[in-house]
Amino acid sequence: MQTMKAMVFRGVGRIVLEDVPRPVMSEPTDAIVRVTSTAICGSDLHILRGDYGVDEGTIIGHEFLGVIDKVGEHVTDFKWGERVLVHPGFRCGTCESCLKGNPLGCQKGGVFGNPTAFGSLNGGQAEYVRVPLAQKIMHRIPEGMTDEDVMLVTDMLPTGYFAAENGDIKPGDTVAVFGCGPVGLCAQMCAQLFGPSKVFAVDLVEYRLKMAERLGAIPVDSSKVDPVTRIHELTDGLGVNVAIEAIGTPATFYGCLQAARLTSNISIVGIFSEPVELLMPVLCLTNKRITMGLPHKLPEYIPKLLDLIKAGRIDARPIITHILPLSKGEYAYDIFDKKLDGALKVVLKPGA
Ligand SMILES: [Zn+2]
Ligand SMILES: [Zn+2]
């Protein structure tokens, strides 16, 4: 049996580099991708902390791209050797929910490196990965684009774009994004596509605020000032038209509610680990519209984002702060988790 290196979940607090069997084709709709770049996501840290109930032994990672090593006979649009990026997960496309155009209701799909209806699905923080329903969830990487050019299109940029789109930003609007991690930074960049007059970026980690500023936002350091007060000062006492929550804590959610003006949109993409209390009468009387979710229109978003990158309208490369060999995977998790060494997006290179 051929083996490979992979980052494997071994219980709470333990995602470790191991030698594991190489994946093999199991369906004619599969592909095997040789991973050339894979990133660690904030949601992988939830797995590390035991929040998602991933089976022990699962290979982690839903943000990856690479080169096609094998294609099943039903994967007719792709061939060996092509460079592809892969959706973080897949829907079956054949269940009642999928057929009715409601893929979010699919019970037979799953996310790589996460629990699914049929057991945990091995992810892409590995040298090779099996991609089910490959025809539907792979996109060719356009000629001339590097792994780093497109790495964040695997998850962060679609999520940021979805956050901005849900915020329904109009030209001239003011926007506040709570959170300057990779999702928050992508939301700030995507918000700019909709023509706001100002995008405020709230965080308490200095290097993350610096990156937000470099990418065009106005930093608000919540370790030094009350961000709600500051945002009201900077918006003539009104608050912003759109607030985006990109962390997933009650404090940042309430910050969004208070930073947003009367009649405004609050768009949530942060992943919460604890409940929040909603004061319904206040929300109602202040006309605050709350939207949330995960990007479900990847087949539409991904080509659009690739075009925007090609046209120079978005450049997420600065968010990649570390490129390390997969053999340094445990160190990579550590610096990302503890926000050490200026870590934002940490990319691992299998085979390096
Ligand atoms: Zn992710
Ligand atoms: Zn389905």
mmCIF file of N, CA and C in Angstrom, residues 46-138:
data_model
loop_
_atom_site.group_PDB
_atom_site.id
_atom_site.type_symbol
_atom_site.label_atom_id
_atom_site.label_comp_id
_atom_site.label_asym_id
_atom_site.label_seq_id
_atom_site.Cartn_x
_atom_site.Cartn_y
_atom_site.Cartn_z
ATOM 1 N N HIS A 46 -11.722 25.002 15.306
ATOM 2 C CA HIS A 46 -12.889 24.470 16.016
ATOM 3 C C HIS A 46 -12.789 22.940 16.107
ATOM 4 N N ILE A 47 -12.307 22.335 15.028
ATOM 5 C CA ILE A 47 -12.124 20.872 15.047
ATOM 6 C C ILE A 47 -11.077 20.513 16.095
ATOM 7 N N LEU A 48 -9.965 21.272 16.089
ATOM 8 C CA LEU A 48 -8.886 21.030 17.055
ATOM 9 C C LEU A 48 -9.427 21.067 18.487
ATOM 10 N N ARG A 49 -10.387 21.970 18.728
ATOM 11 C CA ARG A 49 -10.923 22.125 20.089
ATOM 12 C C ARG A 49 -12.057 21.144 20.380
ATOM 13 N N GLY A 50 -12.382 20.325 19.408
ATOM 14 C CA GLY A 50 -13.405 19.302 19.642
ATOM 15 C C GLY A 50 -14.825 19.792 19.462
ATOM 16 N N ASP A 51 -15.017 20.938 18.784
ATOM 17 C CA ASP A 51 -16.371 21.491 18.652
ATOM 18 C C ASP A 51 -17.250 20.712 17.669
ATOM 19 N N TYR A 52 -16.645 20.020 16.699
ATOM 20 C CA TYR A 52 -17.457 19.469 15.599
ATOM 21 C C TYR A 52 -17.626 17.958 15.603
ATOM 22 N N GLY A 53 -17.010 17.281 16.527
ATOM 23 C CA GLY A 53 -17.190 15.830 16.563
ATOM 24 C C GLY A 53 -16.646 15.096 15.355
ATOM 25 N N VAL A 54 -15.489 15.518 14.864
ATOM 26 C CA VAL A 54 -14.843 14.805 13.754
ATOM 27 C C VAL A 54 -14.316 13.465 14.275
ATOM 28 N N ASP A 55 -14.473 12.414 13.458
ATOM 29 C CA ASP A 55 -13.966 11.098 13.861
ATOM 30 C C ASP A 55 -12.447 11.133 14.005
ATOM 31 N N GLU A 56 -11.948 10.437 15.002
ATOM 32 C CA GLU A 56 -10.496 10.328 15.149
ATOM 33 C C GLU A 56 -9.920 9.613 13.935
ATOM 34 N N GLY A 57 -8.810 10.089 13.463
ATOM 35 C CA GLY A 57 -8.204 9.476 12.272
ATOM 36 C C GLY A 57 -8.545 10.199 10.976
ATOM 37 N N THR A 58 -9.441 11.205 11.071
ATOM 38 C CA THR A 58 -9.814 11.953 9.861
ATOM 39 C C THR A 58 -8.684 12.903 9.461
ATOM 40 N N ILE A 59 -8.424 12.955 8.161
ATOM 41 C CA ILE A 59 -7.475 13.956 7.638
ATOM 42 C C ILE A 59 -8.231 15.283 7.546
ATOM 43 N N ILE A 60 -7.638 16.346 8.081
ATOM 44 C CA ILE A 60 -8.289 17.661 8.145
ATOM 45 C C ILE A 60 -7.990 18.443 6.859
ATOM 46 N N GLY A 61 -8.784 19.484 6.628
ATOM 47 C CA GLY A 61 -8.461 20.407 5.527
ATOM 48 C C GLY A 61 -9.516 20.456 4.438
ATOM 49 N N HIS A 62 -10.136 21.644 4.281
ATOM 50 C CA HIS A 62 -11.121 21.815 3.207
ATOM 51 C C HIS A 62 -10.694 22.925 2.247
ATOM 52 N N GLU A 63 -9.509 23.494 2.474
ATOM 53 C CA GLU A 63 -9.015 24.538 1.569
ATOM 54 C C GLU A 63 -7.770 23.978 0.888
ATOM 55 N N PHE A 64 -7.932 23.552 -0.358
ATOM 56 C CA PHE A 64 -6.783 22.951 -1.040
ATOM 57 C C PHE A 64 -6.939 23.066 -2.546
ATOM 58 N N LEU A 65 -5.814 22.987 -3.214
ATOM 59 C CA LEU A 65 -5.812 22.932 -4.674
ATOM 60 C C LEU A 65 -4.621 22.101 -5.102
ATOM 61 N N GLY A 66 -4.647 21.681 -6.344
ATOM 62 C CA GLY A 66 -3.564 20.815 -6.784
ATOM 63 C C GLY A 66 -3.701 20.387 -8.220
ATOM 64 N N VAL A 67 -3.107 19.237 -8.498
ATOM 65 C CA VAL A 67 -3.024 18.726 -9.869
ATOM 66 C C VAL A 67 -3.779 17.393 -9.915
ATOM 67 N N ILE A 68 -4.567 17.221 -10.958
ATOM 68 C CA ILE A 68 -5.338 15.976 -11.070
ATOM 69 C C ILE A 68 -4.393 14.797 -11.315
ATOM 70 N N ASP A 69 -4.523 13.788 -10.458
ATOM 71 C CA ASP A 69 -3.675 12.606 -10.560
ATOM 72 C C ASP A 69 -4.435 11.448 -11.213
ATOM 73 N N LYS A 70 -5.753 11.389 -10.911
ATOM 74 C CA LYS A 70 -6.610 10.345 -11.515
ATOM 75 C C LYS A 70 -8.001 10.913 -11.672
ATOM 76 N N VAL A 71 -8.691 10.523 -12.742
ATOM 77 C CA VAL A 71 -10.107 10.890 -12.869
ATOM 78 C C VAL A 71 -10.931 9.654 -13.161
ATOM 79 N N GLY A 72 -12.112 9.610 -12.547
ATOM 80 C CA GLY A 72 -13.042 8.522 -12.819
ATOM 81 C C GLY A 72 -13.655 8.688 -14.208
ATOM 82 N N GLU A 73 -14.245 7.617 -14.707
ATOM 83 C CA GLU A 73 -14.731 7.673 -16.101
ATOM 84 C C GLU A 73 -15.893 8.637 -16.289
ATOM 85 N N HIS A 74 -16.584 9.003 -15.198
ATOM 86 C CA HIS A 74 -17.681 9.973 -15.337
ATOM 87 C C HIS A 74 -17.211 11.425 -15.216
ATOM 88 N N VAL A 75 -15.947 11.594 -14.918
ATOM 89 C CA VAL A 75 -15.420 12.971 -14.772
ATOM 90 C C VAL A 75 -14.841 13.378 -16.125
ATOM 91 N N THR A 76 -15.740 13.681 -17.045
ATOM 92 C CA THR A 76 -15.322 13.830 -18.441
ATOM 93 C C THR A 76 -14.769 15.216 -18.782
ATOM 94 N N ASP A 77 -15.055 16.209 -17.922
ATOM 95 C CA ASP A 77 -14.611 17.580 -18.239
ATOM 96 C C ASP A 77 -13.157 17.847 -17.860
ATOM 97 N N PHE A 78 -12.544 16.904 -17.167
ATOM 98 C CA PHE A 78 -11.186 17.146 -16.667
ATOM 99 C C PHE A 78 -10.267 16.012 -17.101
ATOM 100 N N LYS A 79 -8.973 16.330 -17.146
ATOM 101 C CA LYS A 79 -8.033 15.260 -17.459
ATOM 102 C C LYS A 79 -6.795 15.321 -16.566
ATOM 103 N N TRP A 80 -6.064 14.243 -16.615
ATOM 104 C CA TRP A 80 -4.857 14.104 -15.800
ATOM 105 C C TRP A 80 -3.936 15.312 -16.012
ATOM 106 N N GLY A 81 -3.352 15.797 -14.919
ATOM 107 C CA GLY A 81 -2.341 16.846 -15.035
ATOM 108 C C GLY A 81 -2.887 18.259 -14.986
ATOM 109 N N GLU A 82 -4.216 18.424 -15.033
ATOM 110 C CA GLU A 82 -4.756 19.789 -14.974
ATOM 111 C C GLU A 82 -4.715 20.301 -13.539
ATOM 112 N N ARG A 83 -4.469 21.615 -13.427
ATOM 113 C CA ARG A 83 -4.474 22.241 -12.091
ATOM 114 C C ARG A 83 -5.907 22.648 -11.757
ATOM 115 N N VAL A 84 -6.318 22.296 -10.544
ATOM 116 C CA VAL A 84 -7.700 22.590 -10.149
ATOM 117 C C VAL A 84 -7.746 23.111 -8.718
ATOM 118 N N LEU A 85 -8.773 23.941 -8.470
ATOM 119 C CA LEU A 85 -9.122 24.214 -7.068
ATOM 120 C C LEU A 85 -10.463 23.559 -6.817
ATOM 121 N N VAL A 86 -10.670 23.193 -5.562
ATOM 122 C CA VAL A 86 -11.790 22.325 -5.214
ATOM 123 C C VAL A 86 -12.659 23.032 -4.180
ATOM 124 N N HIS A 87 -13.977 22.908 -4.318
ATOM 125 C CA HIS A 87 -14.890 23.461 -3.298
ATOM 126 C C HIS A 87 -14.555 22.859 -1.931
ATOM 127 N N PRO A 88 -14.868 23.581 -0.842
ATOM 128 C CA PRO A 88 -14.619 23.016 0.488
ATOM 129 C C PRO A 88 -15.464 21.771 0.766
ATOM 130 N N GLY A 89 -16.549 21.623 0.044
ATOM 131 C CA GLY A 89 -17.406 20.456 0.266
ATOM 132 C C GLY A 89 -18.241 20.196 -0.967
ATOM 133 N N PHE A 90 -19.206 19.290 -0.850
ATOM 134 C CA PHE A 90 -20.019 18.962 -2.020
ATOM 135 C C PHE A 90 -21.443 18.624 -1.600
ATOM 136 N N ARG A 91 -22.344 18.746 -2.558
ATOM 137 C CA ARG A 91 -23.740 18.316 -2.389
ATOM 138 C C ARG A 91 -23.958 17.174 -3.358
ATOM 139 N N CYS A 92 -24.900 16.293 -3.038
ATOM 140 C CA CYS A 92 -25.027 15.097 -3.868
ATOM 141 C C CYS A 92 -25.596 15.406 -5.245
ATOM 142 N N GLY A 93 -26.485 16.412 -5.309
ATOM 143 C CA GLY A 93 -27.065 16.766 -6.607
ATOM 144 C C GLY A 93 -28.204 15.865 -7.036
ATOM 145 N N THR A 94 -28.488 14.815 -6.273
ATOM 146 C CA THR A 94 -29.524 13.871 -6.710
ATOM 147 C C THR A 94 -30.635 13.680 -5.680
ATOM 148 N N CYS A 95 -30.443 14.162 -4.448
ATOM 149 C CA CYS A 95 -31.502 13.974 -3.444
ATOM 150 C C CYS A 95 -32.639 14.966 -3.730
ATOM 151 N N GLU A 96 -33.743 14.792 -3.022
ATOM 152 C CA GLU A 96 -34.914 15.624 -3.268
ATOM 153 C C GLU A 96 -34.573 17.110 -3.085
ATOM 154 N N SER A 97 -33.841 17.387 -2.002
ATOM 155 C CA SER A 97 -33.495 18.762 -1.698
ATOM 156 C C SER A 97 -32.642 19.381 -2.817
ATOM 157 N N CYS A 98 -31.623 18.634 -3.252
ATOM 158 C CA CYS A 98 -30.756 19.136 -4.326
ATOM 159 C C CYS A 98 -31.560 19.353 -5.605
ATOM 160 N N LEU A 99 -32.430 18.388 -5.919
ATOM 161 C CA LEU A 99 -33.201 18.489 -7.169
ATOM 162 C C LEU A 99 -34.176 19.661 -7.138
ATOM 163 N N LYS A 100 -34.612 20.020 -5.918
ATOM 164 C CA LYS A 100 -35.525 21.165 -5.809
ATOM 165 C C LYS A 100 -34.759 22.491 -5.761
ATOM 166 N N GLY A 101 -33.468 22.427 -5.966
ATOM 167 C CA GLY A 101 -32.676 23.662 -6.008
ATOM 168 C C GLY A 101 -32.342 24.195 -4.629
ATOM 169 N N ASN A 102 -32.358 23.323 -3.623
ATOM 170 C CA ASN A 102 -32.049 23.743 -2.262
ATOM 171 C C ASN A 102 -30.888 22.901 -1.724
ATOM 172 N N PRO A 103 -29.677 23.110 -2.307
ATOM 173 C CA PRO A 103 -28.562 22.229 -1.951
ATOM 174 C C PRO A 103 -28.175 22.274 -0.477
ATOM 175 N N LEU A 104 -28.508 23.385 0.200
ATOM 176 C CA LEU A 104 -28.156 23.458 1.629
ATOM 177 C C LEU A 104 -28.880 22.378 2.434
ATOM 178 N N GLY A 105 -30.019 21.912 1.921
ATOM 179 C CA GLY A 105 -30.780 20.874 2.630
ATOM 180 C C GLY A 105 -30.276 19.470 2.341
ATOM 181 N N CYS A 106 -29.235 19.343 1.518
ATOM 182 C CA CYS A 106 -28.726 18.020 1.135
ATOM 183 C C CYS A 106 -28.210 17.261 2.361
ATOM 184 N N GLN A 107 -28.683 16.038 2.489
ATOM 185 C CA GLN A 107 -28.251 15.203 3.620
ATOM 186 C C GLN A 107 -27.137 14.249 3.218
ATOM 187 N N LYS A 108 -26.786 14.235 1.938
ATOM 188 C CA LYS A 108 -25.792 13.254 1.490
ATOM 189 C C LYS A 108 -24.471 13.918 1.104
ATOM 190 N N GLY A 109 -24.389 15.217 1.283
ATOM 191 C CA GLY A 109 -23.149 15.900 0.935
ATOM 192 C C GLY A 109 -22.216 15.947 2.133
ATOM 193 N N GLY A 110 -21.227 16.798 2.052
ATOM 194 C CA GLY A 110 -20.305 16.911 3.175
ATOM 195 C C GLY A 110 -19.222 17.925 2.902
ATOM 196 N N VAL A 111 -18.459 18.219 3.945
ATOM 197 C CA VAL A 111 -17.325 19.135 3.837
ATOM 198 C C VAL A 111 -16.063 18.319 4.101
ATOM 199 N N PHE A 112 -15.038 18.549 3.297
ATOM 200 C CA PHE A 112 -13.770 17.830 3.481
ATOM 201 C C PHE A 112 -13.228 18.061 4.895
ATOM 202 N N GLY A 113 -12.703 17.009 5.480
ATOM 203 C CA GLY A 113 -12.098 17.127 6.800
ATOM 204 C C GLY A 113 -13.108 17.432 7.885
ATOM 205 N N ASN A 114 -14.349 17.025 7.675
ATOM 206 C CA ASN A 114 -15.435 17.301 8.622
ATOM 207 C C ASN A 114 -16.361 16.093 8.684
ATOM 208 N N PRO A 115 -17.216 16.053 9.722
ATOM 209 C CA PRO A 115 -18.184 14.951 9.783
ATOM 210 C C PRO A 115 -19.232 15.119 8.683
ATOM 211 N N THR A 116 -19.675 14.026 8.112
ATOM 212 C CA THR A 116 -20.738 14.061 7.112
ATOM 213 C C THR A 116 -21.765 13.002 7.499
ATOM 214 N N ALA A 117 -22.818 12.903 6.714
ATOM 215 C CA ALA A 117 -23.857 11.923 7.010
ATOM 216 C C ALA A 117 -23.320 10.495 6.940
ATOM 217 N N PHE A 118 -22.222 10.299 6.200
ATOM 218 C CA PHE A 118 -21.701 8.936 6.014
ATOM 219 C C PHE A 118 -20.351 8.747 6.702
ATOM 220 N N GLY A 119 -20.106 9.535 7.737
ATOM 221 C CA GLY A 119 -18.800 9.451 8.414
ATOM 222 C C GLY A 119 -17.947 10.621 7.990
ATOM 223 N N SER A 120 -16.853 10.818 8.688
ATOM 224 C CA SER A 120 -16.023 11.979 8.375
ATOM 225 C C SER A 120 -15.322 11.784 7.037
ATOM 226 N N LEU A 121 -15.254 12.866 6.274
ATOM 227 C CA LEU A 121 -14.656 12.815 4.926
ATOM 228 C C LEU A 121 -13.231 13.347 5.004
ATOM 229 N N ASN A 122 -12.283 12.556 4.526
ATOM 230 C CA ASN A 122 -10.890 12.982 4.589
ATOM 231 C C ASN A 122 -10.650 14.252 3.785
ATOM 232 N N GLY A 123 -9.832 15.134 4.350
ATOM 233 C CA GLY A 123 -9.594 16.433 3.748
ATOM 234 C C GLY A 123 -8.271 16.532 3.014
ATOM 235 N N GLY A 124 -7.899 17.777 2.723
ATOM 236 C CA GLY A 124 -6.806 18.037 1.795
ATOM 237 C C GLY A 124 -5.490 18.476 2.406
ATOM 238 N N GLN A 125 -5.354 18.432 3.736
ATOM 239 C CA GLN A 125 -4.039 18.735 4.321
ATOM 240 C C GLN A 125 -3.213 17.459 4.253
ATOM 241 N N ALA A 126 -2.884 17.092 3.027
ATOM 242 C CA ALA A 126 -2.271 15.796 2.735
ATOM 243 C C ALA A 126 -1.623 15.879 1.364
ATOM 244 N N GLU A 127 -0.876 14.845 1.029
ATOM 245 C CA GLU A 127 -0.252 14.850 -0.303
ATOM 246 C C GLU A 127 -1.267 14.564 -1.405
ATOM 247 N N TYR A 128 -2.275 13.751 -1.076
ATOM 248 C CA TYR A 128 -3.319 13.422 -2.063
ATOM 249 C C TYR A 128 -4.673 13.452 -1.366
ATOM 250 N N VAL A 129 -5.719 13.703 -2.153
ATOM 251 C CA VAL A 129 -7.068 13.698 -1.583
ATOM 252 C C VAL A 129 -8.035 13.098 -2.605
ATOM 253 N N ARG A 130 -8.978 12.319 -2.104
ATOM 254 C CA ARG A 130 -10.045 11.813 -2.993
ATOM 255 C C ARG A 130 -11.151 12.848 -3.030
ATOM 256 N N VAL A 131 -11.536 13.259 -4.237
ATOM 257 C CA VAL A 131 -12.572 14.273 -4.420
ATOM 258 C C VAL A 131 -13.830 13.597 -4.972
ATOM 259 N N PRO A 132 -14.878 13.437 -4.147
ATOM 260 C CA PRO A 132 -16.109 12.857 -4.668
ATOM 261 C C PRO A 132 -16.843 13.867 -5.562
ATOM 262 N N LEU A 133 -17.651 13.373 -6.483
ATOM 263 C CA LEU A 133 -18.424 14.230 -7.401
ATOM 264 C C LEU A 133 -17.537 15.329 -7.990
ATOM 265 N N ALA A 134 -16.363 14.894 -8.436
ATOM 266 C CA ALA A 134 -15.297 15.826 -8.822
ATOM 267 C C ALA A 134 -15.719 16.776 -9.938
ATOM 268 N N GLN A 135 -16.516 16.260 -10.879
ATOM 269 C CA GLN A 135 -16.913 17.091 -12.017
ATOM 270 C C GLN A 135 -17.603 18.375 -11.547
ATOM 271 N N LYS A 136 -18.371 18.248 -10.450
ATOM 272 C CA LYS A 136 -19.177 19.389 -9.992
ATOM 273 C C LYS A 136 -18.403 20.352 -9.104
ATOM 274 N N ILE A 137 -17.363 19.875 -8.460
ATOM 275 C CA ILE A 137 -16.774 20.740 -7.418
ATOM 276 C C ILE A 137 -15.318 21.116 -7.697
ATOM 277 N N MET A 138 -14.847 20.799 -8.899
ATOM 278 C CA MET A 138 -13.497 21.246 -9.255
ATOM 279 C C MET A 138 -13.601 22.395 -10.267
#
